[in-house]
PDB file of C-alpha atoms in Angstrom:
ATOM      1  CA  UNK A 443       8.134  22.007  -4.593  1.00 47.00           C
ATOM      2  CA  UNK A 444      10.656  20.151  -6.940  1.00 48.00           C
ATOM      3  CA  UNK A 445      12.856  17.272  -6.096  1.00 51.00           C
ATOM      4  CA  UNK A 446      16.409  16.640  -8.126  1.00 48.00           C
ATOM      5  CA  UNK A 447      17.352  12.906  -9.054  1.00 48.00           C
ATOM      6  CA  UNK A 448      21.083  12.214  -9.577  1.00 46.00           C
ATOM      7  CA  UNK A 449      21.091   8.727  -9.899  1.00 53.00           C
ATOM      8  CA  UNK A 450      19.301   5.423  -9.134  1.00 55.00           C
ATOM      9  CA  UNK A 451      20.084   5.301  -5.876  1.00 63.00           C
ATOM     10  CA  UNK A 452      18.297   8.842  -5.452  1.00 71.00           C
ATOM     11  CA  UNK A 453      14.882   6.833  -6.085  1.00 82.00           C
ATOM     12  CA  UNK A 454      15.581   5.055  -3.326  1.00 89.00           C
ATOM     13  CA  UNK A 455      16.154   8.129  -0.822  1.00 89.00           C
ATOM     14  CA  UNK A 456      13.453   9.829  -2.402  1.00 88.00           C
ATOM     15  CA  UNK A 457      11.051   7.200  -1.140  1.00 93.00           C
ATOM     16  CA  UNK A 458      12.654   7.477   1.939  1.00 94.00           C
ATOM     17  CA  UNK A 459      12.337  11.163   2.259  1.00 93.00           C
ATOM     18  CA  UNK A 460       8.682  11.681   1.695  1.00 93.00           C
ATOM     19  CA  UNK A 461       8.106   8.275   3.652  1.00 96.00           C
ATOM     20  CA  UNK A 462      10.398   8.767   6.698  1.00 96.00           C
ATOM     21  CA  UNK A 463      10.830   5.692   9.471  1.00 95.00           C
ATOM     22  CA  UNK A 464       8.326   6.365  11.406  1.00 94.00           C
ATOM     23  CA  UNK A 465       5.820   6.442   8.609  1.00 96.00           C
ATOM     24  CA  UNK A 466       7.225   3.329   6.694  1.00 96.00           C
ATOM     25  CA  UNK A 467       7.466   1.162  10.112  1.00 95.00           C
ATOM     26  CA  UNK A 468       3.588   2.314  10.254  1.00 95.00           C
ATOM     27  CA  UNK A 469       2.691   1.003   7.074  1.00 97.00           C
ATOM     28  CA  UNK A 470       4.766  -1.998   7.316  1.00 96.00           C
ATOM     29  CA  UNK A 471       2.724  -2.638  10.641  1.00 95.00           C
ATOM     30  CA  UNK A 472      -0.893  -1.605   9.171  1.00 96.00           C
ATOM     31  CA  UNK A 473      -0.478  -4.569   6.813  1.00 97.00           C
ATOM     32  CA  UNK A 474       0.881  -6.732   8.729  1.00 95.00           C
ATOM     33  CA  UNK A 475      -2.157  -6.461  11.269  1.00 94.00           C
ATOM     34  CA  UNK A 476      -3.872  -6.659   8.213  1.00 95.00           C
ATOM     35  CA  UNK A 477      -3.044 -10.101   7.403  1.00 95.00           C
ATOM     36  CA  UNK A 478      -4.008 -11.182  11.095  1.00 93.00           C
ATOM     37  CA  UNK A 479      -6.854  -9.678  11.441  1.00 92.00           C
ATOM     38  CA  UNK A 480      -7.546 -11.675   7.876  1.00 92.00           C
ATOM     39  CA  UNK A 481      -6.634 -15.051   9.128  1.00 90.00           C
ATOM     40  CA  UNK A 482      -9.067 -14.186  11.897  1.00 88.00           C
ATOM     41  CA  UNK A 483     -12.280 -13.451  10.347  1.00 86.00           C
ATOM     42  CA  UNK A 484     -11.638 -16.609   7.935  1.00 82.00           C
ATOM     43  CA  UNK A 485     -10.700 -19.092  11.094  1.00 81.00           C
ATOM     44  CA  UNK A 486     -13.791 -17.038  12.880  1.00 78.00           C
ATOM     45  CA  UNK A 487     -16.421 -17.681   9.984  1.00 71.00           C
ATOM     46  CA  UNK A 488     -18.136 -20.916   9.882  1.00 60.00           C
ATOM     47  CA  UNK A 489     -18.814 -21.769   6.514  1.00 50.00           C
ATOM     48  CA  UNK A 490     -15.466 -20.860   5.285  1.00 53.00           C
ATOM     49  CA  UNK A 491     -13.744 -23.502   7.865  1.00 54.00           C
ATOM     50  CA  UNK A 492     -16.420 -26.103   6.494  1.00 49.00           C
ATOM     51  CA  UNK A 493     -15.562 -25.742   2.817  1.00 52.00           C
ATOM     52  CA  UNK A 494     -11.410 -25.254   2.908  1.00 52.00           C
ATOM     53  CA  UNK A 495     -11.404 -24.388  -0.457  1.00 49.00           C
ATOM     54  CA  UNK A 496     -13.923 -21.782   0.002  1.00 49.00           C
ATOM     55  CA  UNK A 497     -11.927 -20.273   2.503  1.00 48.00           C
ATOM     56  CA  UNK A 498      -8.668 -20.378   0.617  1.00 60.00           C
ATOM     57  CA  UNK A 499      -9.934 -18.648  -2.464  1.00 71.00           C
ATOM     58  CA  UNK A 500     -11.353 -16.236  -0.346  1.00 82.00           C
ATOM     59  CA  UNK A 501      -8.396 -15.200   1.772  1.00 87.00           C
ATOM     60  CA  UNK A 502      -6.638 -12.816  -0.750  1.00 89.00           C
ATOM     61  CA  UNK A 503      -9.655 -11.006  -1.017  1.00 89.00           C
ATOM     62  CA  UNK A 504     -10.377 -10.946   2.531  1.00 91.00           C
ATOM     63  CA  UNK A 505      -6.338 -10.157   2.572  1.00 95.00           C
ATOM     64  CA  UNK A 506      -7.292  -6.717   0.091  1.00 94.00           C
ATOM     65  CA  UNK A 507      -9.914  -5.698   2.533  1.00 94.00           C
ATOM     66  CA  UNK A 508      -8.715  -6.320   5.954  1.00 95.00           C
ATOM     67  CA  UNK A 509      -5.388  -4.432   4.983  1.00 97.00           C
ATOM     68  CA  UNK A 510      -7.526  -1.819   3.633  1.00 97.00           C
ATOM     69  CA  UNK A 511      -9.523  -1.833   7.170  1.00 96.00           C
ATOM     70  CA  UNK A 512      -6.271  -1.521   8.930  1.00 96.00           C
ATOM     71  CA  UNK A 513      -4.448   1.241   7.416  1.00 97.00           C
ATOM     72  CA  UNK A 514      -7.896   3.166   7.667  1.00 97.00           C
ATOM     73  CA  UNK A 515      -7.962   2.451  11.411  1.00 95.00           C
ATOM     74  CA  UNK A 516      -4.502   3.989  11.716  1.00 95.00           C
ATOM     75  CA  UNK A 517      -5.149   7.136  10.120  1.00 96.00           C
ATOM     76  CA  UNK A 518      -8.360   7.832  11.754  1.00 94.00           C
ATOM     77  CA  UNK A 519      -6.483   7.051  15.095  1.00 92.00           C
ATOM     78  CA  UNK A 520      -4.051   9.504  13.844  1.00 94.00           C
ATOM     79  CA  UNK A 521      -1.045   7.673  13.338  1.00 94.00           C
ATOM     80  CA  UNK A 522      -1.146   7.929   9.523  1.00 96.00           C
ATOM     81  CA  UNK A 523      -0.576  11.421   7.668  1.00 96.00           C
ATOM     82  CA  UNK A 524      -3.184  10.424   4.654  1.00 97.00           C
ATOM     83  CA  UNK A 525      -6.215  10.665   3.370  1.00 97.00           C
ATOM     84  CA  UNK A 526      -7.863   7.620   1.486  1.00 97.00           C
ATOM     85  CA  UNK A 527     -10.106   6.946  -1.389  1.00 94.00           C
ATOM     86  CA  UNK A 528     -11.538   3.959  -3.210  1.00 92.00           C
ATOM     87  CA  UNK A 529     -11.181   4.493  -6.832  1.00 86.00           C
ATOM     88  CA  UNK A 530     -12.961   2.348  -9.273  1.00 84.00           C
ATOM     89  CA  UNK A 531     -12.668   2.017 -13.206  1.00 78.00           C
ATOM     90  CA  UNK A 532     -15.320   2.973 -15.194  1.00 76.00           C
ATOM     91  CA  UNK A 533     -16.858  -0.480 -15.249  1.00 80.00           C
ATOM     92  CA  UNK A 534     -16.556  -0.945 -11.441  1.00 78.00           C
ATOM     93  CA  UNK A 535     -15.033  -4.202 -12.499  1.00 76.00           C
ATOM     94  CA  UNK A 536     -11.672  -2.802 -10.418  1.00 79.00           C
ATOM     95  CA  UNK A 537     -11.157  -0.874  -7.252  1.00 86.00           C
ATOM     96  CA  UNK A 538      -8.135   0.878  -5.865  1.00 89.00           C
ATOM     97  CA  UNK A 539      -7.444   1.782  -2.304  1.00 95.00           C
ATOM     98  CA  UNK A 540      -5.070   5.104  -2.629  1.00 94.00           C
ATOM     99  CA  UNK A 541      -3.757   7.120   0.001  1.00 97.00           C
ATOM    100  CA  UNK A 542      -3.091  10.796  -0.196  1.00 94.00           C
ATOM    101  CA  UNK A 543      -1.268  13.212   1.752  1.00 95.00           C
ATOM    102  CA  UNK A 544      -2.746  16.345   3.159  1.00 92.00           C
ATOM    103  CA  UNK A 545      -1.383  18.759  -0.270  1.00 89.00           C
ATOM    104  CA  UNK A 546      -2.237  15.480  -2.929  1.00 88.00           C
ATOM    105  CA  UNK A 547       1.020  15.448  -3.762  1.00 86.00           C
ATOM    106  CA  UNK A 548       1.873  12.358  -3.476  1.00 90.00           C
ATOM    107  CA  UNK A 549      -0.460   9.394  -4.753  1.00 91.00           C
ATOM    108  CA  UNK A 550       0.058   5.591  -2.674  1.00 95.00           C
ATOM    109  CA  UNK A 551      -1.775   2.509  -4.604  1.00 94.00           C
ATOM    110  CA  UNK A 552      -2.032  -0.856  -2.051  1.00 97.00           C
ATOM    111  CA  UNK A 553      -1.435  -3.680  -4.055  1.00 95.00           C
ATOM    112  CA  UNK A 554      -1.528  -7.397  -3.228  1.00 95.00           C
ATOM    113  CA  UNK A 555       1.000  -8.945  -5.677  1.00 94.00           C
ATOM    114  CA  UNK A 556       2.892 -12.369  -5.585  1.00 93.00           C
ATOM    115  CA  UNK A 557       6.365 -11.272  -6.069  1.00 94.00           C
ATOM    116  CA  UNK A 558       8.135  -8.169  -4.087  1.00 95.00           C
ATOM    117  CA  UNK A 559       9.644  -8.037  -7.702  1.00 94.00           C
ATOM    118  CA  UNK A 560       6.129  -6.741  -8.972  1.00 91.00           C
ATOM    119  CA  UNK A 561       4.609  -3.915  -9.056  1.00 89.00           C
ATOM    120  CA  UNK A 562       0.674  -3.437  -9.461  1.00 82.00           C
ATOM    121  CA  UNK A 563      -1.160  -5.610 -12.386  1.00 78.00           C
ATOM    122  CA  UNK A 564      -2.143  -3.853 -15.336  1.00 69.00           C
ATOM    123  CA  UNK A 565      -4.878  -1.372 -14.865  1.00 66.00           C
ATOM    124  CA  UNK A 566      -6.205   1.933 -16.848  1.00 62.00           C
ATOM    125  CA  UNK A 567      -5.999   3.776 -13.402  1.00 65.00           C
ATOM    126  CA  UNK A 568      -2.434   2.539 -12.532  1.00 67.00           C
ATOM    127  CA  UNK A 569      -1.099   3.322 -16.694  1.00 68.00           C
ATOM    128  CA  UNK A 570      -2.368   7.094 -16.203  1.00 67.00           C
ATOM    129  CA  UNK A 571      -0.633   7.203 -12.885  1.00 68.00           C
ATOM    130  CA  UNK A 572       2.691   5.673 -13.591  1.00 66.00           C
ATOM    131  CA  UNK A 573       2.410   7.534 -17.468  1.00 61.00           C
ATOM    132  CA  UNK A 574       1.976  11.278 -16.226  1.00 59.00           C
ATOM    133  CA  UNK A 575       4.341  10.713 -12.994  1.00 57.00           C
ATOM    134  CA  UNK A 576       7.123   9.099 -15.656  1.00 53.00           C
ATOM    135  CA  UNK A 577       6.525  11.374 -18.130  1.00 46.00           C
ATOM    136  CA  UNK A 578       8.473  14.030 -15.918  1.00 46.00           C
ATOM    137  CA  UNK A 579      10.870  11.357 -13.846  1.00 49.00           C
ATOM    138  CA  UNK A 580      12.953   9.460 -15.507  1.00 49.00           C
ATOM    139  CA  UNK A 581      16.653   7.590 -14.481  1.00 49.00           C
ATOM    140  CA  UNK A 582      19.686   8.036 -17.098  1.00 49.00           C
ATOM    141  CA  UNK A 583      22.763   7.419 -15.977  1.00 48.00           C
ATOM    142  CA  UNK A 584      23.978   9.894 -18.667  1.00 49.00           C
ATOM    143  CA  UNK A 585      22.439  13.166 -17.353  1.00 48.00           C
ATOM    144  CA  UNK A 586      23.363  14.144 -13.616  1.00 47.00           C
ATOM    145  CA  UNK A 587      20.371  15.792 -13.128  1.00 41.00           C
ATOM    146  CA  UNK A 588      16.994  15.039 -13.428  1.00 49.00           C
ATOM    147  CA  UNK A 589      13.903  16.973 -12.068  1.00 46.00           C
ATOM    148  CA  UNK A 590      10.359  16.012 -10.795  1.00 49.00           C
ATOM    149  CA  UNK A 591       8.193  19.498 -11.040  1.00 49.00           C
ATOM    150  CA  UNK A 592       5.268  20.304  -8.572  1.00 54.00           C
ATOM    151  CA  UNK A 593       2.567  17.605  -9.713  1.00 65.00           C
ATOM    152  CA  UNK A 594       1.307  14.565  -7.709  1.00 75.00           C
ATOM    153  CA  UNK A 595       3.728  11.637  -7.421  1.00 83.00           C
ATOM    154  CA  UNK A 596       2.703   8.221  -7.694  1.00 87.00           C
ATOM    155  CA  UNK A 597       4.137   5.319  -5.448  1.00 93.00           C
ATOM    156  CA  UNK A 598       2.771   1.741  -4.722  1.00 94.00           C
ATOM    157  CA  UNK A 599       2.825  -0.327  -1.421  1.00 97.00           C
ATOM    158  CA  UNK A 600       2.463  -3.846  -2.887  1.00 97.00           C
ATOM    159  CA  UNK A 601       2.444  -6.993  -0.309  1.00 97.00           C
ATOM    160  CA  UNK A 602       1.874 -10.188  -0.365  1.00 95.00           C
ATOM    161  CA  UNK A 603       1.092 -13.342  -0.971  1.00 87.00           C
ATOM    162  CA  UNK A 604      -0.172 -16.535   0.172  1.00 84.00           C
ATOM    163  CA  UNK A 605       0.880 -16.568   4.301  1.00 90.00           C
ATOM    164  CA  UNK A 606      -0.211 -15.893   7.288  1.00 91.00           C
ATOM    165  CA  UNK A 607       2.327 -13.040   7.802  1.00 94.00           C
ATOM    166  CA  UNK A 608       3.269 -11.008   5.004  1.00 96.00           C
ATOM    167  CA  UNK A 609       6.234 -12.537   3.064  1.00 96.00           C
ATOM    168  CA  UNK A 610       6.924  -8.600   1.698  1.00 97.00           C
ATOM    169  CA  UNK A 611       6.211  -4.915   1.907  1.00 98.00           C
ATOM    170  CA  UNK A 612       7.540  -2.923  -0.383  1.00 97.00           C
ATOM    171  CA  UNK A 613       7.034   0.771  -1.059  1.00 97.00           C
ATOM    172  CA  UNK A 614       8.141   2.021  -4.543  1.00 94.00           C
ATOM    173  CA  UNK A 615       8.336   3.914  -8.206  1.00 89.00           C
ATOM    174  CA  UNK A 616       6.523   1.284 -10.848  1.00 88.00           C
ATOM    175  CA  UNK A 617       7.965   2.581 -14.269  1.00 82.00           C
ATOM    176  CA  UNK A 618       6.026   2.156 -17.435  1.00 79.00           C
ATOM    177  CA  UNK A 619       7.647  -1.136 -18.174  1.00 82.00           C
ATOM    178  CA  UNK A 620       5.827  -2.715 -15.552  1.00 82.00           C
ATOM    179  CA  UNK A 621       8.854  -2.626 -12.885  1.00 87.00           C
ATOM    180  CA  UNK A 622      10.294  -0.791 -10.237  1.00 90.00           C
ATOM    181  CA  UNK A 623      12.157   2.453 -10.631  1.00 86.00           C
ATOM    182  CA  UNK A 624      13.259   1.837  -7.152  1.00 90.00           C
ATOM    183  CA  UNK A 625      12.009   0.662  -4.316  1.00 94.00           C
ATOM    184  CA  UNK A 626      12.297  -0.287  -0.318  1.00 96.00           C
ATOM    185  CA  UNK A 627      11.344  -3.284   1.201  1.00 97.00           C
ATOM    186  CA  UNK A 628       9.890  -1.858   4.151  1.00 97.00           C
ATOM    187  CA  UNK A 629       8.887  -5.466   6.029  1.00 96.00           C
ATOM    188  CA  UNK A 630      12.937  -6.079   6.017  1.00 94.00           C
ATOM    189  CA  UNK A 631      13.622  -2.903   8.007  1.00 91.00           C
ATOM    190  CA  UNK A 632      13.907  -2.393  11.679  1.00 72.00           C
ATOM    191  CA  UNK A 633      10.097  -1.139  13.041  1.00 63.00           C
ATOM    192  CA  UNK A 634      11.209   1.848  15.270  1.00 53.00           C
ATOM    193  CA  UNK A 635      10.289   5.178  15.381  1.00 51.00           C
ATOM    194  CA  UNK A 636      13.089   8.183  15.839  1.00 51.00           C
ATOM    195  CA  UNK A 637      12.610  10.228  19.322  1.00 49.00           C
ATOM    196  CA  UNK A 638      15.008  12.597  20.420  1.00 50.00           C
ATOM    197  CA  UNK A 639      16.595  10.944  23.141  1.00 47.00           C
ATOM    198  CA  UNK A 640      17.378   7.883  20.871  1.00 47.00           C
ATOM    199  CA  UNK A 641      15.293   4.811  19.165  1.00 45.00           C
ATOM    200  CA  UNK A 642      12.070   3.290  20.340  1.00 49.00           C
ATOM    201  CA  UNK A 643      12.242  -0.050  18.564  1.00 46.00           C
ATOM    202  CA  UNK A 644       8.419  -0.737  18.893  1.00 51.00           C
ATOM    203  CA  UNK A 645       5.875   0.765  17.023  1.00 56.00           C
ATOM    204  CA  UNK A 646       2.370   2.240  18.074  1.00 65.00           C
ATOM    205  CA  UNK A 647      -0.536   0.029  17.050  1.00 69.00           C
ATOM    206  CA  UNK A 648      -4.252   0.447  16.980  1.00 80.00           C
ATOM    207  CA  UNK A 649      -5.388  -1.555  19.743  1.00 70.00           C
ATOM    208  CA  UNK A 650      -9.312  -1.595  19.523  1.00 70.00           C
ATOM    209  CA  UNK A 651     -10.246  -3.351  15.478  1.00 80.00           C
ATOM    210  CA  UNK A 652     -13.729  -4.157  16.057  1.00 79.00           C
ATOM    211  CA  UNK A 653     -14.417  -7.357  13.665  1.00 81.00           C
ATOM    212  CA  UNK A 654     -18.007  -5.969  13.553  1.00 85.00           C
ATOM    213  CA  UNK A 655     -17.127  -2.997  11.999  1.00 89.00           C
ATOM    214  CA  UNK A 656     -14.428  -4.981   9.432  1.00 89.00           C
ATOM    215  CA  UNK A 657     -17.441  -7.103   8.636  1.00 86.00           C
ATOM    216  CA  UNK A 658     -19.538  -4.340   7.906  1.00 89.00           C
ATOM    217  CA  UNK A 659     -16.308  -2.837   5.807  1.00 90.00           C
ATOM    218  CA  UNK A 660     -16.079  -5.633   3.813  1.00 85.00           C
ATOM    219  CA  UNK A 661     -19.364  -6.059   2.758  1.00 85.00           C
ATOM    220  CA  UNK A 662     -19.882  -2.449   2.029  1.00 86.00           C
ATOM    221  CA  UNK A 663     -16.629  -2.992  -0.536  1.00 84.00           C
ATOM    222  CA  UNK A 664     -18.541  -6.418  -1.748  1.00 80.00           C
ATOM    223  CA  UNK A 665     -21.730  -4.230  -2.537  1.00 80.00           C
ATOM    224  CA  UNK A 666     -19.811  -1.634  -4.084  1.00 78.00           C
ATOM    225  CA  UNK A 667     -17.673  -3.926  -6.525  1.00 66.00           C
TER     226      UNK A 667
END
């Protein structure tokens, strides 16, 4: 399998190819039921409500994990084509929550980030990614054709920041420079899913989150680093 680039704008429908609409409206909702069911468990959790500044420092963190919980509760209710792993660095001072699909080849790093403009911070894990995955994509606007040969490809789906909703979702190509080869802002597009006899503007959501078992998720991640 080997995709050709012709331009910049070819990022963008490459994202969109290997991510179709029904896939990226997914997503876009997995986080955003992230976010609620992190406002949730803070509002829901005494001591956090009795110390405000507790609970505020807390949030993105809660934030990392409950969108974690979420997007795991949509692929094992089947509505998600990946697989998932939590990666850590050899420290376990830093996890990463990556998606896979079923042939690994393609790579998907969550991010929390404060600017749709960012892409993950710094990281060994991310450098190797975005290094070996650039190494064989690159944009010129010189050369017509560019290709990517058969190896994993690495994307991010950064969101964020300090709201109850997300403000962004984006799903994208980080370059070595620390931006975005291209990108889609996937919270600013229409949630529908394509069915043959036209457009079903809704989206499918996992109905039963058990706050238990998100509980029991995120203190399994707190034990784990």
């Amino acid at each position: 399998m080997s995709y050709v680039i012709q331009d910049h704008d070819a990022g963008q429908q490459l994202i969109k190819d290997l991510f179709g609409p029904r896939v990226r409206s997914l997503l876009n909702t997995a986080v955003g039921k992230g976010y609620e069911l992190a406002i949730q468990t803070k509002e829901n959790t005494n001591y956090l409500n009795y110390n405000k500044g507790r609970g505020n420092d807390i949030l993105p963190h809660l934030k990392n994990y409950s969108v974690e919980f979420s997007i795991i509760k949509y692929i094992e209710n089947g509505l998600l084509p990946y697989d998932f792993e939590i990666k850590y660095n050899s420290k376990r001072t830093a996890r990463y929550f990556v998606l896979f699909d079923a042939h690994r080849k393609i790579e998907l790093c969550v991010n929390q980030v404060n600017r749709k403009e960012k892409i993950g911070r710094p990281a060994y894990y991310r450098k190797q990614r975005i290094e070996s995955f650039n190494s064989y994509f690159t944009f010129s606007e010189n050369d017509n054709t560019k290709v990517i040969t058969d190896k994993p490809i690495y994307f991010e789906l950064n969101h964020g920041y300090q709201s109850i909703t997300p403000d962004f979702v984006v799903l994208g190509i980080p370059s070595k420079q620390g931006k975005w080869l291209d990108k889609v802002e996937i919270s600013r597009e229409i949630n529908h899913i394509p069915l043959n006899g036209g457009i079903k503007t809704t989206i499918e959501e996992v109905k039963d989150f058990n706050f238990e078992e998100l509980q029991e998720y995120i203190e399994e991640s707190e034990r784990n680093g």
